mmCIF file of C-alpha atoms and ligand atoms in Angstrom:
data_model
loop_
_atom_site.group_PDB
_atom_site.id
_atom_site.type_symbol
_atom_site.label_atom_id
_atom_site.label_comp_id
_atom_site.label_asym_id
_atom_site.label_seq_id
_atom_site.Cartn_x
_atom_site.Cartn_y
_atom_site.Cartn_z
ATOM 1 C CA MET A 1333 -108.718 101.726 -146.242
ATOM 2 C CA SER A 1334 -106.068 98.485 -146.013
ATOM 3 C CA SER A 1335 -103.306 101.036 -146.123
ATOM 4 C CA HIS A 1336 -103.912 102.416 -142.849
ATOM 5 C CA PRO A 1337 -103.842 99.395 -140.634
ATOM 6 C CA SER A 1338 -102.734 101.601 -137.852
ATOM 7 C CA THR A 1339 -105.983 103.214 -137.915
ATOM 8 C CA LEU A 1340 -107.685 100.436 -138.418
ATOM 9 C CA GLU A 1341 -106.264 99.421 -134.971
ATOM 10 C CA ARG A 1342 -106.060 102.509 -133.213
ATOM 11 C CA PRO A 1343 -109.793 102.318 -131.656
ATOM 12 C CA PRO A 1344 -109.607 99.080 -129.368
ATOM 13 C CA ALA A 1345 -106.484 100.273 -127.993
ATOM 14 C CA PHE A 1346 -108.292 103.171 -126.871
ATOM 15 C CA ARG A 1347 -111.132 101.217 -125.619
ATOM 16 C CA ARG A 1348 -108.739 98.949 -123.674
ATOM 17 C CA ILE A 1349 -106.722 102.333 -122.512
ATOM 18 C CA GLY A 1350 -110.512 103.699 -121.576
ATOM 19 C CA LYS A 1351 -111.480 100.472 -119.566
ATOM 20 C CA SER A 1352 -108.039 100.295 -117.564
ATOM 21 C CA ILE A 1353 -108.611 103.668 -116.627
ATOM 22 C CA LEU A 1354 -112.515 102.939 -115.539
ATOM 23 C CA LEU A 1355 -111.656 99.557 -113.699
ATOM 24 C CA THR A 1356 -108.446 101.825 -111.917
ATOM 25 C CA LEU A 1357 -111.145 104.680 -110.898
ATOM 26 C CA PRO A 1358 -112.174 102.385 -107.322
ATOM 27 C CA ILE A 1359 -108.480 102.485 -106.409
ATOM 28 C CA LEU A 1360 -108.022 105.779 -107.206
ATOM 29 C CA LEU A 1361 -110.521 106.924 -104.994
ATOM 30 C CA TRP A 1362 -110.201 104.275 -102.367
ATOM 31 C CA SER A 1363 -105.963 105.925 -102.737
ATOM 32 C CA LEU A 1364 -107.656 109.533 -102.129
ATOM 33 C CA LEU A 1365 -109.340 108.231 -99.216
ATOM 34 C CA MET A 1366 -106.415 106.552 -97.620
ATOM 35 C CA PHE A 1367 -104.449 109.436 -97.700
ATOM 36 C CA SER A 1368 -106.877 112.089 -97.231
ATOM 37 C CA ARG A 1369 -105.981 113.512 -93.773
ATOM 38 C CA ALA A 1370 -102.389 113.255 -94.726
ATOM 39 C CA PHE A 1371 -103.145 115.941 -97.450
ATOM 40 C CA PHE A 1372 -104.143 118.207 -94.869
ATOM 41 C CA GLN A 1373 -100.955 117.591 -92.599
ATOM 42 C CA PRO A 1374 -98.719 120.607 -92.095
ATOM 43 C CA ARG A 1375 -95.045 119.291 -92.918
ATOM 44 C CA LEU A 1376 -94.637 119.236 -96.388
ATOM 45 C CA ASP A 1377 -92.733 116.359 -96.650
ATOM 46 C CA LEU A 1378 -95.747 114.561 -95.298
ATOM 47 C CA ARG A 1379 -98.023 115.828 -97.779
ATOM 48 C CA LEU A 1380 -95.532 115.266 -100.974
ATOM 49 C CA ALA A 1381 -95.118 111.769 -100.264
ATOM 50 C CA SER A 1382 -98.867 111.000 -99.771
ATOM 51 C CA VAL A 1383 -99.269 112.261 -103.092
ATOM 52 C CA VAL A 1384 -95.905 110.228 -104.547
ATOM 53 C CA VAL A 1385 -97.287 106.669 -102.717
ATOM 54 C CA MET A 1386 -100.956 107.567 -103.891
ATOM 55 C CA LEU A 1387 -99.876 107.550 -107.599
ATOM 56 C CA PHE A 1388 -97.379 105.161 -107.517
ATOM 57 C CA MET A 1389 -100.312 103.137 -105.982
ATOM 58 C CA THR A 1390 -102.577 104.129 -108.593
ATOM 59 C CA ALA A 1391 -100.199 103.479 -111.615
ATOM 60 C CA LEU A 1392 -99.515 99.790 -110.587
ATOM 61 C CA PHE A 1393 -102.888 99.049 -110.639
ATOM 62 C CA PHE A 1394 -103.795 100.864 -113.862
ATOM 63 C CA LEU A 1395 -100.917 98.573 -115.557
ATOM 64 C CA MET A 1396 -102.259 95.300 -113.972
ATOM 65 C CA MET A 1397 -105.388 96.431 -115.987
ATOM 66 C CA ARG A 1398 -103.673 97.475 -118.730
ATOM 67 C CA THR A 1399 -101.475 94.696 -119.385
ATOM 68 C CA GLY A 1400 -103.586 91.714 -117.599
ATOM 69 C CA THR A 1401 -100.431 90.895 -115.558
ATOM 70 C CA THR A 1402 -99.990 91.049 -111.831
ATOM 71 C CA TYR A 1403 -97.374 89.663 -110.768
ATOM 72 C CA ARG A 1404 -94.512 92.039 -111.992
ATOM 73 C CA TRP A 1405 -96.327 95.462 -110.708
ATOM 74 C CA ARG A 1406 -97.322 93.909 -107.419
ATOM 75 C CA ARG A 1407 -93.689 93.158 -106.852
ATOM 76 C CA TYR A 1408 -92.569 96.743 -107.873
ATOM 77 C CA PHE A 1409 -94.892 97.623 -104.636
ATOM 78 C CA PHE A 1410 -93.778 94.821 -102.392
ATOM 79 C CA VAL A 1411 -90.132 95.340 -102.666
ATOM 80 C CA ALA A 1412 -90.219 98.876 -102.159
ATOM 81 C CA LEU A 1413 -92.724 98.398 -99.130
ATOM 82 C CA GLY A 1414 -89.771 95.981 -97.870
ATOM 83 C CA LEU A 1415 -86.793 97.744 -98.333
ATOM 84 C CA LEU A 1416 -88.368 101.344 -97.243
ATOM 85 C CA PHE A 1417 -90.249 99.758 -94.202
ATOM 86 C CA PRO A 1418 -87.319 99.881 -92.193
ATOM 87 C CA VAL A 1419 -85.986 103.648 -93.254
ATOM 88 C CA GLY A 1420 -89.174 105.038 -91.760
ATOM 89 C CA PHE A 1421 -89.440 102.335 -88.738
ATOM 90 C CA ILE A 1422 -85.783 103.255 -87.710
ATOM 91 C CA ALA A 1423 -86.354 107.000 -88.516
ATOM 92 C CA ASP A 1424 -89.293 106.882 -85.805
ATOM 93 C CA LEU A 1425 -87.371 104.569 -83.323
ATOM 94 C CA ILE A 1426 -84.601 107.149 -83.251
ATOM 95 C CA ALA A 1427 -87.014 109.977 -83.032
ATOM 96 C CA VAL A 1428 -88.808 108.437 -80.166
ATOM 97 C CA ARG A 1429 -85.866 106.555 -77.862
ATOM 98 C CA GLY A 1430 -83.004 107.942 -79.267
ATOM 99 C CA THR A 1431 -81.809 103.926 -80.452
ATOM 100 C CA MET A 1432 -82.870 101.309 -82.208
ATOM 101 C CA SER A 1433 -82.386 98.824 -79.222
ATOM 102 C CA ILE A 1434 -84.779 98.321 -76.452
ATOM 103 C CA PRO A 1435 -84.139 96.413 -73.031
ATOM 104 C CA ILE A 1436 -85.959 92.580 -73.190
ATOM 105 C CA GLU A 1437 -88.032 93.215 -70.793
ATOM 106 C CA ARG A 1438 -90.078 96.446 -72.095
ATOM 107 C CA MET A 1439 -90.252 94.137 -75.265
ATOM 108 C CA VAL A 1440 -91.720 91.370 -73.580
ATOM 109 C CA SER A 1441 -94.232 93.774 -71.410
ATOM 110 C CA GLY A 1442 -95.184 95.248 -75.065
ATOM 111 C CA ASP A 1443 -93.335 98.904 -75.078
ATOM 112 C CA THR A 1444 -92.825 98.279 -78.616
ATOM 113 C CA PRO A 1445 -95.061 98.748 -81.533
ATOM 114 C CA PHE A 1446 -98.116 96.247 -82.448
ATOM 115 C CA CYS A 1447 -96.410 93.533 -84.693
ATOM 116 C CA TYR A 1448 -98.911 90.770 -86.435
ATOM 117 C CA MET A 1449 -96.257 88.197 -86.117
ATOM 118 C CA VAL A 1450 -97.363 87.666 -82.695
ATOM 119 C CA ILE A 1451 -100.661 87.301 -83.556
ATOM 120 C CA PRO A 1452 -100.857 83.132 -83.654
ATOM 121 C CA MET A 1453 -98.724 83.291 -80.241
ATOM 122 C CA LEU A 1454 -101.709 85.560 -78.933
ATOM 123 C CA VAL A 1455 -104.532 82.585 -78.990
ATOM 124 C CA ILE A 1456 -103.854 80.203 -76.271
ATOM 125 C CA PRO A 1457 -103.283 81.988 -73.165
ATOM 126 C CA ALA A 1458 -106.053 84.872 -74.534
ATOM 127 C CA ALA A 1459 -108.829 81.964 -74.547
ATOM 128 C CA LEU A 1460 -107.232 80.430 -71.212
ATOM 129 C CA THR A 1461 -106.728 84.081 -69.139
ATOM 130 C CA ARG A 1462 -108.430 86.707 -71.294
ATOM 131 C CA SER A 1463 -105.481 88.189 -71.575
ATOM 132 C CA ILE A 1464 -102.380 88.554 -74.017
ATOM 133 C CA ILE A 1465 -98.892 87.891 -73.772
ATOM 134 C CA PHE A 1466 -97.665 90.584 -76.000
ATOM 135 C CA PRO A 1467 -97.864 93.449 -76.832
ATOM 136 C CA GLY A 1468 -99.865 93.542 -72.893
ATOM 137 C CA SER A 1469 -102.751 95.553 -72.833
ATOM 138 C CA ILE A 1470 -106.040 94.531 -75.990
ATOM 139 C CA LEU A 1471 -106.769 98.175 -75.137
ATOM 140 C CA PRO A 1472 -105.290 101.025 -76.077
ATOM 141 C CA THR A 1473 -102.253 102.369 -73.448
ATOM 142 C CA ALA A 1474 -100.039 105.314 -73.765
ATOM 143 C CA SER A 1475 -97.002 103.497 -74.963
ATOM 144 C CA ASN A 1476 -99.543 101.739 -77.687
ATOM 145 C CA PRO A 1477 -102.247 104.256 -78.653
ATOM 146 C CA HIS A 1478 -103.823 102.477 -81.498
ATOM 147 C CA SER A 1479 -106.052 99.961 -80.505
ATOM 148 C CA ILE A 1480 -104.886 96.240 -80.916
ATOM 149 C CA ALA A 1481 -108.010 94.935 -81.059
ATOM 150 C CA ILE A 1482 -108.930 97.036 -83.773
ATOM 151 C CA MET A 1483 -105.684 96.077 -85.562
ATOM 152 C CA ILE A 1484 -106.189 92.306 -85.310
ATOM 153 C CA GLY A 1485 -110.179 92.748 -86.038
ATOM 154 C CA LEU A 1486 -108.983 94.283 -88.954
ATOM 155 C CA TRP A 1487 -106.423 91.633 -89.878
ATOM 156 C CA LEU A 1488 -108.628 89.157 -89.597
ATOM 157 C CA ALA A 1489 -111.334 90.510 -91.762
ATOM 158 C CA LEU A 1490 -109.117 91.023 -94.419
ATOM 159 C CA THR A 1491 -107.511 87.229 -94.285
ATOM 160 C CA LEU A 1492 -111.160 85.789 -93.964
ATOM 161 C CA VAL A 1493 -111.922 87.612 -97.298
ATOM 162 C CA LEU A 1494 -108.433 87.484 -98.805
ATOM 163 C CA GLY A 1495 -106.896 84.447 -97.495
ATOM 164 C CA LYS A 1496 -103.072 84.232 -97.638
ATOM 165 C CA ALA A 1497 -102.809 87.191 -99.549
ATOM 166 C CA TRP A 1498 -101.250 89.305 -96.757
ATOM 167 C CA CYS A 1499 -97.847 87.586 -97.655
ATOM 168 C CA SER A 1500 -97.889 89.234 -101.184
ATOM 169 C CA TYR A 1501 -100.054 92.254 -100.421
ATOM 170 C CA ALA A 1502 -99.354 93.541 -97.349
ATOM 171 C CA CYS A 1503 -96.081 91.722 -95.201
ATOM 172 C CA PHE A 1504 -94.057 94.634 -94.265
ATOM 173 C CA PHE A 1505 -91.015 91.842 -93.930
ATOM 174 C CA GLY A 1506 -91.701 89.982 -97.325
ATOM 175 C CA GLY A 1507 -90.600 92.393 -99.738
ATOM 176 C CA ILE A 1508 -87.154 92.157 -98.588
ATOM 177 C CA GLU A 1509 -86.457 88.872 -99.467
ATOM 178 C CA GLU A 1510 -88.262 89.113 -102.369
ATOM 179 C CA GLY A 1511 -86.144 92.010 -103.318
ATOM 180 C CA PHE A 1512 -82.903 89.865 -103.295
ATOM 181 C CA ALA A 1513 -84.917 86.954 -104.922
ATOM 182 C CA ALA A 1514 -85.092 89.208 -107.863
ATOM 183 C CA VAL A 1515 -81.725 90.213 -108.190
ATOM 184 C CA ALA A 1516 -80.103 86.733 -109.736
ATOM 185 C CA LYS A 1517 -80.776 86.266 -113.364
ATOM 186 C CA LYS A 1518 -81.124 82.073 -112.516
ATOM 187 C CA PRO A 1519 -81.140 80.549 -109.283
ATOM 188 C CA LYS A 1520 -77.723 78.803 -108.475
ATOM 189 C CA ILE A 1521 -79.969 76.171 -106.255
ATOM 190 C CA ARG A 1522 -82.274 74.937 -108.244
ATOM 191 C CA ARG A 1523 -83.548 71.573 -106.592
ATOM 192 C CA ILE A 1524 -85.281 72.118 -102.873
ATOM 193 C CA ASP A 1525 -86.304 69.585 -100.872
ATOM 194 C CA PRO A 1526 -90.424 69.604 -100.700
ATOM 195 C CA ARG A 1527 -90.321 68.691 -97.440
ATOM 196 C CA PHE A 1528 -88.932 71.789 -96.206
ATOM 197 C CA ARG A 1529 -92.195 73.032 -96.847
ATOM 198 C CA LEU A 1530 -93.198 71.515 -93.237
ATOM 199 C CA VAL A 1531 -90.767 73.467 -91.038
ATOM 200 C CA PRO A 1532 -92.721 76.476 -91.133
ATOM 201 C CA TRP A 1533 -95.927 74.274 -89.452
ATOM 202 C CA ALA A 1534 -93.413 72.760 -86.702
ATOM 203 C CA ILE A 1535 -92.214 76.002 -85.781
ATOM 204 C CA LEU A 1536 -95.850 77.759 -85.879
ATOM 205 C CA LEU A 1537 -96.694 74.324 -83.376
ATOM 206 C CA ALA A 1538 -93.469 75.271 -80.985
ATOM 207 C CA ILE A 1539 -94.281 78.954 -80.813
ATOM 208 C CA VAL A 1540 -97.922 78.055 -79.791
ATOM 209 C CA LEU A 1541 -97.334 75.875 -77.445
ATOM 210 C CA LEU A 1542 -94.395 77.207 -75.622
ATOM 211 C CA SER A 1543 -95.424 80.701 -75.580
ATOM 212 C CA ALA A 1544 -98.370 79.378 -73.848
ATOM 213 C CA ALA A 1545 -96.459 77.429 -71.470
ATOM 214 C CA LEU A 1546 -93.644 80.199 -70.457
ATOM 215 C CA PHE A 1547 -96.341 83.196 -71.137
ATOM 216 C CA GLU A 1548 -93.685 84.855 -72.937
ATOM 217 C CA PRO A 1549 -93.509 85.430 -77.074
ATOM 218 C CA VAL A 1550 -91.292 83.029 -77.888
ATOM 219 C CA TYR A 1551 -91.144 83.808 -81.468
ATOM 220 C CA CYS A 1552 -90.406 87.239 -80.753
ATOM 221 C CA MET A 1553 -87.414 86.746 -78.232
ATOM 222 C CA TRP A 1554 -85.658 83.819 -80.206
ATOM 223 C CA LEU A 1555 -86.599 83.774 -83.814
ATOM 224 C CA CYS A 1556 -87.416 86.842 -85.731
ATOM 225 C CA PRO A 1557 -85.362 87.322 -88.299
ATOM 226 C CA PHE A 1558 -86.250 91.057 -88.755
ATOM 227 C CA LYS A 1559 -85.536 92.195 -85.394
ATOM 228 C CA ALA A 1560 -81.894 92.610 -87.078
ATOM 229 C CA VAL A 1561 -83.701 95.642 -89.167
ATOM 230 C CA THR A 1562 -86.116 96.898 -86.711
ATOM 231 C CA GLU A 1563 -85.565 97.261 -83.200
ATOM 232 C CA TYR A 1564 -83.597 94.544 -81.352
ATOM 233 C CA PRO A 1565 -82.802 93.399 -77.829
ATOM 234 C CA ALA A 1566 -80.186 95.727 -75.861
ATOM 235 C CA VAL A 1567 -76.919 93.616 -75.896
ATOM 236 C CA ARG A 1568 -76.603 93.339 -71.835
ATOM 237 C CA SER A 1569 -75.877 89.631 -70.827
ATOM 238 C CA VAL A 1570 -75.124 86.440 -72.432
ATOM 239 C CA GLN A 1571 -78.906 85.548 -73.343
ATOM 240 C CA THR A 1572 -79.122 88.612 -75.389
ATOM 241 C CA ALA A 1573 -76.106 88.360 -77.314
ATOM 242 C CA ILE A 1574 -77.307 84.677 -78.544
ATOM 243 C CA GLN A 1575 -80.322 86.052 -78.972
ATOM 244 C CA MET A 1576 -79.039 88.816 -81.477
ATOM 245 C CA VAL A 1577 -76.424 86.017 -82.970
ATOM 246 C CA ILE A 1578 -79.981 84.106 -84.070
ATOM 247 C CA PHE A 1579 -81.482 86.850 -85.334
ATOM 248 C CA VAL A 1580 -78.712 88.090 -87.542
ATOM 249 C CA VAL A 1581 -77.548 84.891 -88.846
ATOM 250 C CA LEU A 1582 -81.402 84.024 -89.253
ATOM 251 C CA PHE A 1583 -81.692 87.230 -91.238
ATOM 252 C CA ILE A 1584 -78.514 86.866 -93.879
ATOM 253 C CA GLY A 1585 -78.936 83.426 -93.963
ATOM 254 C CA LEU A 1586 -83.131 83.309 -94.486
ATOM 255 C CA VAL A 1587 -83.352 86.663 -96.130
ATOM 256 C CA ILE A 1588 -80.661 87.572 -98.028
ATOM 257 C CA VAL A 1589 -78.496 84.846 -99.135
ATOM 258 C CA LEU A 1590 -80.716 82.008 -99.570
ATOM 259 C CA PRO A 1591 -83.260 84.157 -102.121
ATOM 260 C CA LEU A 1592 -80.398 85.371 -103.689
ATOM 261 C CA LEU A 1593 -79.468 81.422 -104.445
ATOM 262 C CA THR A 1594 -82.528 79.985 -105.164
ATOM 263 C CA LYS A 1595 -84.939 82.700 -106.301
ATOM 264 C CA LYS A 1596 -87.457 81.667 -103.737
ATOM 265 C CA ARG A 1597 -88.753 83.740 -100.865
ATOM 266 C CA THR A 1598 -87.283 80.966 -98.281
ATOM 267 C CA GLN A 1599 -87.997 82.772 -94.943
ATOM 268 C CA CYS A 1600 -91.769 82.831 -95.877
ATOM 269 C CA ALA A 1601 -91.626 79.503 -97.655
ATOM 270 C CA PHE A 1602 -89.695 77.430 -94.942
ATOM 271 C CA PHE A 1603 -89.647 79.191 -91.936
ATOM 272 C CA CYS A 1604 -92.148 81.774 -91.115
ATOM 273 C CA PRO A 1605 -94.429 81.003 -89.205
ATOM 274 C CA PHE A 1606 -97.315 83.432 -89.513
ATOM 275 C CA GLY A 1607 -97.129 82.302 -93.271
ATOM 276 C CA ALA A 1608 -98.483 79.079 -91.859
ATOM 277 C CA PHE A 1609 -100.758 80.297 -89.857
ATOM 278 C CA GLN A 1610 -102.515 82.144 -92.571
ATOM 279 C CA SER A 1611 -102.329 79.490 -94.958
ATOM 280 C CA LEU A 1612 -105.240 77.974 -93.111
ATOM 281 C CA PHE A 1613 -107.182 80.642 -93.609
ATOM 282 C CA ASN A 1614 -106.914 79.930 -97.226
ATOM 283 C CA LYS A 1615 -109.224 76.979 -97.085
ATOM 284 C CA ILE A 1616 -112.147 79.220 -95.677
ATOM 285 C CA ASN A 1617 -111.896 82.643 -98.068
ATOM 286 C CA ILE A 1618 -113.737 82.242 -101.776
ATOM 287 C CA PHE A 1619 -110.204 83.390 -104.345
ATOM 288 C CA GLU A 1620 -108.006 80.763 -105.791
ATOM 289 C CA ILE A 1621 -105.674 79.434 -108.572
ATOM 290 C CA ARG A 1622 -106.925 76.634 -110.602
ATOM 291 C CA ILE A 1623 -105.135 74.591 -113.402
ATOM 292 C CA ASP A 1624 -107.726 73.980 -116.192
ATOM 293 C CA ARG A 1625 -106.460 70.546 -117.537
ATOM 294 C CA GLU A 1626 -107.539 70.649 -120.858
ATOM 295 C CA LYS A 1627 -105.145 73.217 -121.360
ATOM 296 C CA CYS A 1628 -102.332 72.075 -119.013
ATOM 297 C CA ILE A 1629 -99.233 70.416 -120.858
ATOM 298 C CA ASP A 1630 -97.457 69.860 -117.780
ATOM 299 C CA CYS A 1631 -94.693 72.137 -118.605
ATOM 300 C CA ALA A 1632 -93.224 73.192 -115.186
ATOM 301 C CA ALA A 1633 -93.192 76.763 -115.607
ATOM 302 C CA CYS A 1634 -95.548 78.164 -112.825
ATOM 303 C CA ARG A 1635 -93.744 75.938 -110.283
ATOM 304 C CA ASN A 1636 -90.299 76.959 -111.299
ATOM 305 C CA ALA A 1637 -91.972 80.353 -111.093
ATOM 306 C CA CYS A 1638 -93.764 80.368 -107.543
ATOM 307 C CA PRO A 1639 -91.736 82.267 -105.183
ATOM 308 C CA THR A 1640 -93.001 79.683 -102.508
ATOM 309 C CA MET A 1641 -93.112 76.767 -103.682
ATOM 310 C CA ALA A 1642 -96.993 76.668 -103.544
ATOM 311 C CA ILE A 1643 -97.471 74.686 -106.529
ATOM 312 C CA SER A 1644 -96.565 70.808 -107.450
ATOM 313 C CA LYS A 1645 -95.955 68.268 -109.829
ATOM 314 C CA GLU A 1646 -99.132 66.738 -108.383
ATOM 315 C CA SER A 1647 -101.007 69.893 -107.496
ATOM 316 C CA VAL A 1648 -100.942 70.715 -111.127
ATOM 317 C CA GLN A 1649 -102.050 67.309 -111.747
ATOM 318 C CA ALA A 1650 -104.720 67.689 -109.413
ATOM 319 C CA GLY A 1651 -105.855 71.222 -110.993
ATOM 320 C CA ASN A 1652 -105.140 72.952 -107.571
ATOM 321 C CA THR A 1653 -101.993 74.731 -105.620
ATOM 322 C CA LEU A 1654 -101.010 74.063 -102.249
ATOM 323 C CA LEU A 1655 -102.358 75.489 -98.693
ATOM 324 C CA GLY A 1656 -99.192 77.777 -98.871
ATOM 325 C CA CYS A 1657 -100.636 79.628 -101.929
ATOM 326 C CA MET A 1658 -100.512 83.489 -101.533
ATOM 327 C CA LYS A 1659 -102.504 84.399 -104.512
ATOM 328 C CA CYS A 1660 -99.160 86.445 -106.085
ATOM 329 C CA GLY A 1661 -100.180 85.870 -109.193
ATOM 330 C CA ALA A 1662 -96.725 84.529 -110.807
ATOM 331 C CA CYS A 1663 -98.281 80.961 -111.862
ATOM 332 C CA VAL A 1664 -100.671 82.829 -113.918
ATOM 333 C CA ASP A 1665 -98.462 85.632 -115.548
ATOM 334 C CA VAL A 1666 -95.981 82.688 -116.794
ATOM 335 C CA CYS A 1667 -98.654 80.423 -117.873
ATOM 336 C CA LYS A 1668 -98.348 80.434 -122.063
ATOM 337 C CA ASN A 1669 -101.355 78.280 -122.108
ATOM 338 C CA HIS A 1670 -103.719 80.068 -120.167
ATOM 339 C CA ALA A 1671 -104.468 76.915 -118.091
ATOM 340 C CA ALA A 1672 -103.654 78.699 -114.720
ATOM 341 C CA VAL A 1673 -105.822 81.066 -113.732
ATOM 342 C CA TRP A 1674 -107.710 83.004 -111.235
ATOM 343 C CA HIS A 1675 -110.871 81.726 -109.481
ATOM 344 C CA VAL A 1676 -113.791 82.298 -107.659
ATOM 345 C CA LYS A 1677 -114.771 79.030 -105.558
ATOM 346 C CA GLY A 1678 -118.017 77.415 -106.656
ATOM 347 C CA THR A 1679 -117.576 78.658 -110.181
ATOM 348 C CA ALA A 1680 -116.949 77.538 -113.603
ATOM 349 C CA VAL A 1681 -112.525 77.120 -113.807
ATOM 350 C CA GLY A 1682 -112.034 78.920 -116.776
ATOM 351 C CA PRO A 1683 -114.600 81.966 -118.236
ATOM 352 C CA SER A 1684 -115.047 84.353 -115.240
ATOM 353 C CA SER A 1685 -110.821 84.116 -114.408
ATOM 354 C CA GLU A 1686 -110.633 87.879 -116.129
ATOM 355 C CA ARG A 1687 -113.586 88.818 -113.258
ATOM 356 C CA SER A 1688 -112.035 86.629 -110.661
ATOM 357 C CA ARG A 1689 -108.816 88.263 -110.535
ATOM 358 C CA LEU A 1690 -110.669 91.289 -111.014
ATOM 359 C CA LEU A 1691 -112.552 91.162 -107.537
ATOM 360 C CA PHE A 1692 -109.257 89.543 -105.819
ATOM 361 C CA LEU A 1693 -107.376 92.382 -106.582
ATOM 362 C CA TYR A 1694 -109.670 95.356 -105.759
ATOM 363 C CA GLY A 1695 -109.740 93.542 -102.114
ATOM 364 C CA ALA A 1696 -106.066 93.147 -102.236
ATOM 365 C CA TRP A 1697 -104.713 96.631 -103.731
ATOM 366 C CA ALA A 1698 -107.122 98.191 -101.313
ATOM 367 C CA MET A 1699 -105.003 96.286 -98.100
ATOM 368 C CA ALA A 1700 -102.260 97.236 -100.005
ATOM 369 C CA THR A 1701 -102.953 100.615 -100.059
ATOM 370 C CA MET A 1702 -104.597 100.764 -96.658
ATOM 371 C CA PHE A 1703 -101.315 99.009 -94.788
ATOM 372 C CA GLY A 1704 -98.580 99.345 -97.347
ATOM 373 C CA GLY A 1705 -99.373 102.908 -98.809
ATOM 374 C CA SER A 1706 -99.544 104.171 -95.382
ATOM 375 C CA VAL A 1707 -96.225 102.999 -94.385
ATOM 376 C CA LEU A 1708 -94.147 104.012 -97.620
ATOM 377 C CA ALA A 1709 -95.572 107.611 -97.068
ATOM 378 C CA ASN A 1710 -94.058 107.634 -94.099
ATOM 379 C CA SER A 1711 -90.593 106.043 -94.905
ATOM 380 C CA VAL A 1712 -90.978 108.356 -98.006
ATOM 381 C CA SER A 1713 -91.442 111.438 -96.112
ATOM 382 C CA HIS A 1714 -88.547 110.611 -94.002
ATOM 383 C CA LEU A 1715 -86.351 110.583 -97.202
ATOM 384 C CA LEU A 1716 -87.899 113.671 -98.162
ATOM 385 C CA HIS A 1717 -87.165 115.297 -94.623
ATOM 386 C CA PHE A 1718 -83.618 114.190 -94.809
ATOM 387 C CA ALA A 1719 -83.155 115.492 -98.330
ATOM 388 C CA MET A 1720 -84.909 118.706 -98.227
HETATM 389 S S1 LIG B 2692 -97.380 76.518 -116.754
HETATM 390 FE FE1 LIG B 2692 -99.417 76.461 -117.307
HETATM 391 S S2 LIG B 2692 -99.099 74.469 -118.912
HETATM 392 FE FE2 LIG B 2692 -97.188 74.803 -117.934
HETATM 393 S S3 LIG B 2692 -97.719 72.986 -115.865
HETATM 394 FE FE3 LIG B 2692 -98.053 75.547 -115.208
HETATM 395 S S4 LIG B 2692 -100.451 75.179 -115.642
HETATM 396 FE FE4 LIG B 2692 -99.634 73.467 -116.662
HETATM 397 S S1 LIG B 2693 -99.072 79.030 -106.427
HETATM 398 FE FE1 LIG B 2693 -99.287 80.781 -107.807
HETATM 399 S S2 LIG B 2693 -100.149 82.579 -106.889
HETATM 400 FE FE2 LIG B 2693 -99.646 80.791 -105.416
HETATM 401 S S3 LIG B 2693 -97.676 81.770 -104.414
HETATM 402 FE FE3 LIG B 2693 -97.406 80.204 -106.246
HETATM 403 S S4 LIG B 2693 -96.821 81.979 -108.205
HETATM 404 FE FE4 LIG B 2693 -97.849 82.819 -106.566
#
């Protein structure tokens, strides 16, 4: 018997594959549900794209189960989402308007697709005046057929359950810089002053107050780097020219150059006010990453791997991550001592780590499939349409 070790090893491997398939089944069923309407569309490109994206999302989840690692597989999806989102978005804009630009007044009055970035700016005007500044109406309108109230409700429910996971599993923009951060083998800039972590909070405070005072979406008008690759204000005055320069400089600096030099998601970590706003929800949801101090040898691998500097020497020593943790799993995957673990609040740290991860990933991947999957399918269908 000892002459056939491979025969002896086979059953556990089969069992592991079988278990991974079983664990993936709920995600396969969820994907089928999410894409079921698209399967019956008359357009062949949309049907094909839906099948491709459904298989892609299900295969990545299977690989997460099979390998026990999270970050690498999540990144394939997230970078694809970031890079393909502008493709579908721009194609739709050109189909509807014939151009990527829009007069700034129409942007402010809400004649644009809903963007979750504006949510923090809605809060004070909505509380004070029972109306919102952007995109104009909380009810469906001719130009915004999807109810904004439903979208905000969905976002809130998911954020309450998953905390800041939105920034790693659903944000259409974060994947662009994660893609650039992945390009370089080693960071050229290694030391970043941790005080930069405070900048998004300062921007959040400023835009919330200024938007309430001016009754305008200040972030969208002046600071959004992603205007450069989605829709931009038509340049018709000195003001709109300045706005365009700001958008392009921020995009090149924070989304391309700095991620290439630091291997970090610099826009998310040091600029995005929506990310800061999402961090607040980490306080009140049950999923987190914890450090088992008995196993930790303070090697700093987790800190180096974290794409947003959401784990510090002090937090490792305290057994925690910082408020800005997006639950991407990089620190857990890189920790050779299994000291960084997934955790559900209220349970013992360590023993139920794999169950905590599974529970979190079901929620996060369902969210990724619902939001990112439909965006990916739209973009892939446009690419197929061009190719066919
Ligand atoms: S990688 Fe693991 S062992 Fe190293 S500092 Fe982080 S938690 Fe501790
Ligand atoms: S602390 Fe860990 S899970 Fe959180 S963002 Fe950093 S690497 Fe990702």
